[in-house]
């Protein structure tokens, strides 16, 4: 669980110009002829390249957060929209360049931040939160399953 507030006025909303500009920049960097995907394909011409999306780390909107009074329903909706838009951008860029996309959006379902049995480390002072060891294992299992490995 997360018991402290780390809200920041610098957190972008899912519709802010800053966020939409960042998505556009990411898409360009991934898909341009000298971008990330092109460099990966050049470095590993016989490799299978997959871009793993981001898991949702906050409970779905409408779910009551556990021990996180700072996490409002509005915050939950915004966090979900940000993950959805980020993953949609990655998926579209990967498809454009013939890269596999692995959707792990719901891999932590029921174990997000602010749930009784969270698989996400508490938010750090810089606003970052990442899956713990169990969460990483669950995401890795979802990737293996999606890739047939």
PDB file of C-alpha atoms in Angstrom:
ATOM      1  CA  UNK A   1       0.000   0.000   0.000  1.00  0.00           C
ATOM      2  CA  UNK A   2       0.971   3.634  -0.268  1.00  0.00           C
ATOM      3  CA  UNK A   3       0.432   5.813   2.763  1.00  0.00           C
ATOM      4  CA  UNK A   4       1.834   9.158   1.726  1.00  0.00           C
ATOM      5  CA  UNK A   5       0.927  11.777  -0.811  1.00  0.00           C
ATOM      6  CA  UNK A   6       3.308  12.411  -3.664  1.00  0.00           C
ATOM      7  CA  UNK A   7       1.018  14.458  -5.833  1.00  0.00           C
ATOM      8  CA  UNK A   8       2.856  16.914  -7.954  1.00  0.00           C
ATOM      9  CA  UNK A   9       1.737  19.875  -9.969  1.00  0.00           C
ATOM     10  CA  UNK A  10       4.070  18.652 -12.723  1.00  0.00           C
ATOM     11  CA  UNK A  11       2.158  15.414 -13.352  1.00  0.00           C
ATOM     12  CA  UNK A  12       0.688  15.748 -16.849  1.00  0.00           C
ATOM     13  CA  UNK A  13      -2.962  15.088 -17.482  1.00  0.00           C
ATOM     14  CA  UNK A  14      -3.962  12.610 -20.165  1.00  0.00           C
ATOM     15  CA  UNK A  15      -5.077  15.488 -22.367  1.00  0.00           C
ATOM     16  CA  UNK A  16      -2.423  18.104 -21.659  1.00  0.00           C
ATOM     17  CA  UNK A  17      -0.416  19.507 -24.555  1.00  0.00           C
ATOM     18  CA  UNK A  18       2.772  18.450 -22.753  1.00  0.00           C
ATOM     19  CA  UNK A  19       1.603  14.827 -22.641  1.00  0.00           C
ATOM     20  CA  UNK A  20       0.289  14.668 -26.208  1.00  0.00           C
ATOM     21  CA  UNK A  21       3.509  16.299 -27.453  1.00  0.00           C
ATOM     22  CA  UNK A  22       5.562  13.716 -25.535  1.00  0.00           C
ATOM     23  CA  UNK A  23       3.549  10.884 -27.135  1.00  0.00           C
ATOM     24  CA  UNK A  24       4.138  12.343 -30.599  1.00  0.00           C
ATOM     25  CA  UNK A  25       7.870  12.664 -29.918  1.00  0.00           C
ATOM     26  CA  UNK A  26       8.039   9.089 -28.677  1.00  0.00           C
ATOM     27  CA  UNK A  27       6.216   7.816 -31.744  1.00  0.00           C
ATOM     28  CA  UNK A  28       8.568   9.694 -34.071  1.00  0.00           C
ATOM     29  CA  UNK A  29      11.648   8.372 -32.264  1.00  0.00           C
ATOM     30  CA  UNK A  30      10.400   4.803 -32.426  1.00  0.00           C
ATOM     31  CA  UNK A  31       9.367   4.841 -36.081  1.00  0.00           C
ATOM     32  CA  UNK A  32      11.771   7.106 -37.951  1.00  0.00           C
ATOM     33  CA  UNK A  33      14.277   5.438 -40.313  1.00  0.00           C
ATOM     34  CA  UNK A  34      17.106   5.912 -37.789  1.00  0.00           C
ATOM     35  CA  UNK A  35      14.887   5.404 -34.745  1.00  0.00           C
ATOM     36  CA  UNK A  36      14.912   2.797 -32.014  1.00  0.00           C
ATOM     37  CA  UNK A  37      13.107   0.092 -33.969  1.00  0.00           C
ATOM     38  CA  UNK A  38      15.307   0.520 -37.055  1.00  0.00           C
ATOM     39  CA  UNK A  39      18.453   0.316 -34.917  1.00  0.00           C
ATOM     40  CA  UNK A  40      17.196  -2.810 -33.160  1.00  0.00           C
ATOM     41  CA  UNK A  41      16.358  -4.489 -36.464  1.00  0.00           C
ATOM     42  CA  UNK A  42      19.812  -3.611 -37.812  1.00  0.00           C
ATOM     43  CA  UNK A  43      21.544  -4.941 -34.703  1.00  0.00           C
ATOM     44  CA  UNK A  44      19.460  -8.134 -34.561  1.00  0.00           C
ATOM     45  CA  UNK A  45      18.423  -8.913 -38.165  1.00  0.00           C
ATOM     46  CA  UNK A  46      17.364 -12.470 -37.280  1.00  0.00           C
ATOM     47  CA  UNK A  47      15.961 -11.650 -33.856  1.00  0.00           C
ATOM     48  CA  UNK A  48      12.393 -11.482 -32.678  1.00  0.00           C
ATOM     49  CA  UNK A  49      11.792  -7.963 -31.406  1.00  0.00           C
ATOM     50  CA  UNK A  50       8.862  -7.154 -29.158  1.00  0.00           C
ATOM     51  CA  UNK A  51       7.907  -3.943 -27.412  1.00  0.00           C
ATOM     52  CA  UNK A  52       6.249  -4.607 -24.060  1.00  0.00           C
ATOM     53  CA  UNK A  53       3.638  -2.049 -23.065  1.00  0.00           C
ATOM     54  CA  UNK A  54       3.065  -0.648 -19.586  1.00  0.00           C
ATOM     55  CA  UNK A  55       0.942  -2.271 -16.891  1.00  0.00           C
ATOM     56  CA  UNK A  56      -1.737  -0.253 -15.149  1.00  0.00           C
ATOM     57  CA  UNK A  57      -0.290   0.431 -11.681  1.00  0.00           C
ATOM     58  CA  UNK A  58      -3.314   2.095 -10.083  1.00  0.00           C
ATOM     59  CA  UNK A  59      -6.680   0.477  -9.373  1.00  0.00           C
ATOM     60  CA  UNK A  60      -9.408   0.947 -11.959  1.00  0.00           C
ATOM     61  CA  UNK A  61     -11.597   4.018 -11.518  1.00  0.00           C
ATOM     62  CA  UNK A  62     -14.438   3.243  -9.162  1.00  0.00           C
ATOM     63  CA  UNK A  63     -12.329   0.852  -7.084  1.00  0.00           C
ATOM     64  CA  UNK A  64     -11.758   2.135  -3.569  1.00  0.00           C
ATOM     65  CA  UNK A  65      -8.036   2.584  -2.927  1.00  0.00           C
ATOM     66  CA  UNK A  66      -6.611   0.878   0.160  1.00  0.00           C
ATOM     67  CA  UNK A  67      -4.562   3.131   2.501  1.00  0.00           C
ATOM     68  CA  UNK A  68      -4.121   5.805  -0.186  1.00  0.00           C
ATOM     69  CA  UNK A  69      -6.402   8.667   0.727  1.00  0.00           C
ATOM     70  CA  UNK A  70      -4.558  10.862  -1.794  1.00  0.00           C
ATOM     71  CA  UNK A  71      -5.693   8.721  -4.775  1.00  0.00           C
ATOM     72  CA  UNK A  72      -9.019  10.110  -5.953  1.00  0.00           C
ATOM     73  CA  UNK A  73     -11.379   8.604  -8.521  1.00  0.00           C
ATOM     74  CA  UNK A  74     -10.326  11.379 -10.872  1.00  0.00           C
ATOM     75  CA  UNK A  75      -6.661  10.440 -10.377  1.00  0.00           C
ATOM     76  CA  UNK A  76      -7.517   6.802 -11.110  1.00  0.00           C
ATOM     77  CA  UNK A  77      -9.310   7.784 -14.320  1.00  0.00           C
ATOM     78  CA  UNK A  78      -6.408  10.000 -15.391  1.00  0.00           C
ATOM     79  CA  UNK A  79      -3.799   7.333 -14.616  1.00  0.00           C
ATOM     80  CA  UNK A  80      -5.741   4.748 -16.639  1.00  0.00           C
ATOM     81  CA  UNK A  81      -6.104   7.161 -19.562  1.00  0.00           C
ATOM     82  CA  UNK A  82      -2.378   7.924 -19.525  1.00  0.00           C
ATOM     83  CA  UNK A  83      -1.459   4.216 -19.603  1.00  0.00           C
ATOM     84  CA  UNK A  84      -4.027   3.537 -22.326  1.00  0.00           C
ATOM     85  CA  UNK A  85      -2.761   6.391 -24.508  1.00  0.00           C
ATOM     86  CA  UNK A  86       0.876   5.490 -23.929  1.00  0.00           C
ATOM     87  CA  UNK A  87       0.227   1.859 -24.848  1.00  0.00           C
ATOM     88  CA  UNK A  88      -1.849   2.817 -27.902  1.00  0.00           C
ATOM     89  CA  UNK A  89       1.035   4.988 -29.124  1.00  0.00           C
ATOM     90  CA  UNK A  90       3.556   2.185 -28.612  1.00  0.00           C
ATOM     91  CA  UNK A  91       1.280  -0.386 -30.274  1.00  0.00           C
ATOM     92  CA  UNK A  92       0.719   1.823 -33.341  1.00  0.00           C
ATOM     93  CA  UNK A  93       4.434   2.597 -33.689  1.00  0.00           C
ATOM     94  CA  UNK A  94       5.362  -1.075 -33.345  1.00  0.00           C
ATOM     95  CA  UNK A  95       2.783  -2.100 -35.953  1.00  0.00           C
ATOM     96  CA  UNK A  96       4.064   0.548 -38.365  1.00  0.00           C
ATOM     97  CA  UNK A  97       7.583  -0.925 -38.173  1.00  0.00           C
ATOM     98  CA  UNK A  98       6.655  -4.616 -38.011  1.00  0.00           C
ATOM     99  CA  UNK A  99       7.534  -5.023 -34.338  1.00  0.00           C
ATOM    100  CA  UNK A 100       5.491  -7.260 -32.041  1.00  0.00           C
ATOM    101  CA  UNK A 101       3.593  -5.469 -29.289  1.00  0.00           C
ATOM    102  CA  UNK A 102       2.871  -7.223 -25.994  1.00  0.00           C
ATOM    103  CA  UNK A 103      -0.071  -5.854 -24.011  1.00  0.00           C
ATOM    104  CA  UNK A 104       0.451  -6.181 -20.240  1.00  0.00           C
ATOM    105  CA  UNK A 105      -2.015  -3.443 -19.281  1.00  0.00           C
ATOM    106  CA  UNK A 106      -4.044  -5.648 -16.946  1.00  0.00           C
ATOM    107  CA  UNK A 107      -1.297  -8.008 -15.772  1.00  0.00           C
ATOM    108  CA  UNK A 108      -1.342  -6.530 -12.246  1.00  0.00           C
ATOM    109  CA  UNK A 109      -5.163  -6.473 -11.988  1.00  0.00           C
ATOM    110  CA  UNK A 110      -6.234  -6.609  -8.367  1.00  0.00           C
ATOM    111  CA  UNK A 111      -2.674  -6.030  -7.178  1.00  0.00           C
ATOM    112  CA  UNK A 112      -2.064  -2.450  -8.289  1.00  0.00           C
ATOM    113  CA  UNK A 113      -0.750   0.334  -6.090  1.00  0.00           C
ATOM    114  CA  UNK A 114      -3.184   1.066  -3.263  1.00  0.00           C
ATOM    115  CA  UNK A 115      -4.641  -2.448  -3.083  1.00  0.00           C
ATOM    116  CA  UNK A 116      -4.431  -4.782  -0.081  1.00  0.00           C
ATOM    117  CA  UNK A 117      -1.937  -7.082  -1.822  1.00  0.00           C
ATOM    118  CA  UNK A 118      -0.081  -4.666  -4.077  1.00  0.00           C
ATOM    119  CA  UNK A 119       2.606  -5.905  -6.445  1.00  0.00           C
ATOM    120  CA  UNK A 120       3.765  -2.303  -6.956  1.00  0.00           C
ATOM    121  CA  UNK A 121       6.389  -0.547  -4.873  1.00  0.00           C
ATOM    122  CA  UNK A 122       5.189   2.646  -3.175  1.00  0.00           C
ATOM    123  CA  UNK A 123       5.634   5.831  -5.175  1.00  0.00           C
ATOM    124  CA  UNK A 124       9.049   7.415  -4.775  1.00  0.00           C
ATOM    125  CA  UNK A 125       9.708  11.080  -4.125  1.00  0.00           C
ATOM    126  CA  UNK A 126      10.272  11.600  -7.871  1.00  0.00           C
ATOM    127  CA  UNK A 127       6.797  10.226  -8.629  1.00  0.00           C
ATOM    128  CA  UNK A 128       7.958   6.873 -10.015  1.00  0.00           C
ATOM    129  CA  UNK A 129       6.371   3.560  -9.086  1.00  0.00           C
ATOM    130  CA  UNK A 130       7.413   0.160 -10.394  1.00  0.00           C
ATOM    131  CA  UNK A 131       6.217  -3.415  -9.919  1.00  0.00           C
ATOM    132  CA  UNK A 132       7.932  -5.290  -7.093  1.00  0.00           C
ATOM    133  CA  UNK A 133       9.580  -8.700  -7.648  1.00  0.00           C
ATOM    134  CA  UNK A 134       6.231 -10.514  -7.745  1.00  0.00           C
ATOM    135  CA  UNK A 135       4.793  -7.904 -10.098  1.00  0.00           C
ATOM    136  CA  UNK A 136       7.828  -8.211 -12.381  1.00  0.00           C
ATOM    137  CA  UNK A 137       7.414 -12.008 -12.431  1.00  0.00           C
ATOM    138  CA  UNK A 138       3.729 -11.677 -13.338  1.00  0.00           C
ATOM    139  CA  UNK A 139       4.532  -9.225 -16.147  1.00  0.00           C
ATOM    140  CA  UNK A 140       7.312 -11.539 -17.391  1.00  0.00           C
ATOM    141  CA  UNK A 141       4.879 -14.470 -17.405  1.00  0.00           C
ATOM    142  CA  UNK A 142       2.399 -12.417 -19.446  1.00  0.00           C
ATOM    143  CA  UNK A 143       5.178 -11.616 -21.945  1.00  0.00           C
ATOM    144  CA  UNK A 144       6.248 -15.269 -22.210  1.00  0.00           C
ATOM    145  CA  UNK A 145       2.635 -16.311 -22.759  1.00  0.00           C
ATOM    146  CA  UNK A 146       2.063 -13.644 -25.418  1.00  0.00           C
ATOM    147  CA  UNK A 147       5.247 -14.616 -27.266  1.00  0.00           C
ATOM    148  CA  UNK A 148       4.625 -18.337 -26.955  1.00  0.00           C
ATOM    149  CA  UNK A 149       7.873 -18.821 -25.072  1.00  0.00           C
TER     150      UNK A 149
END
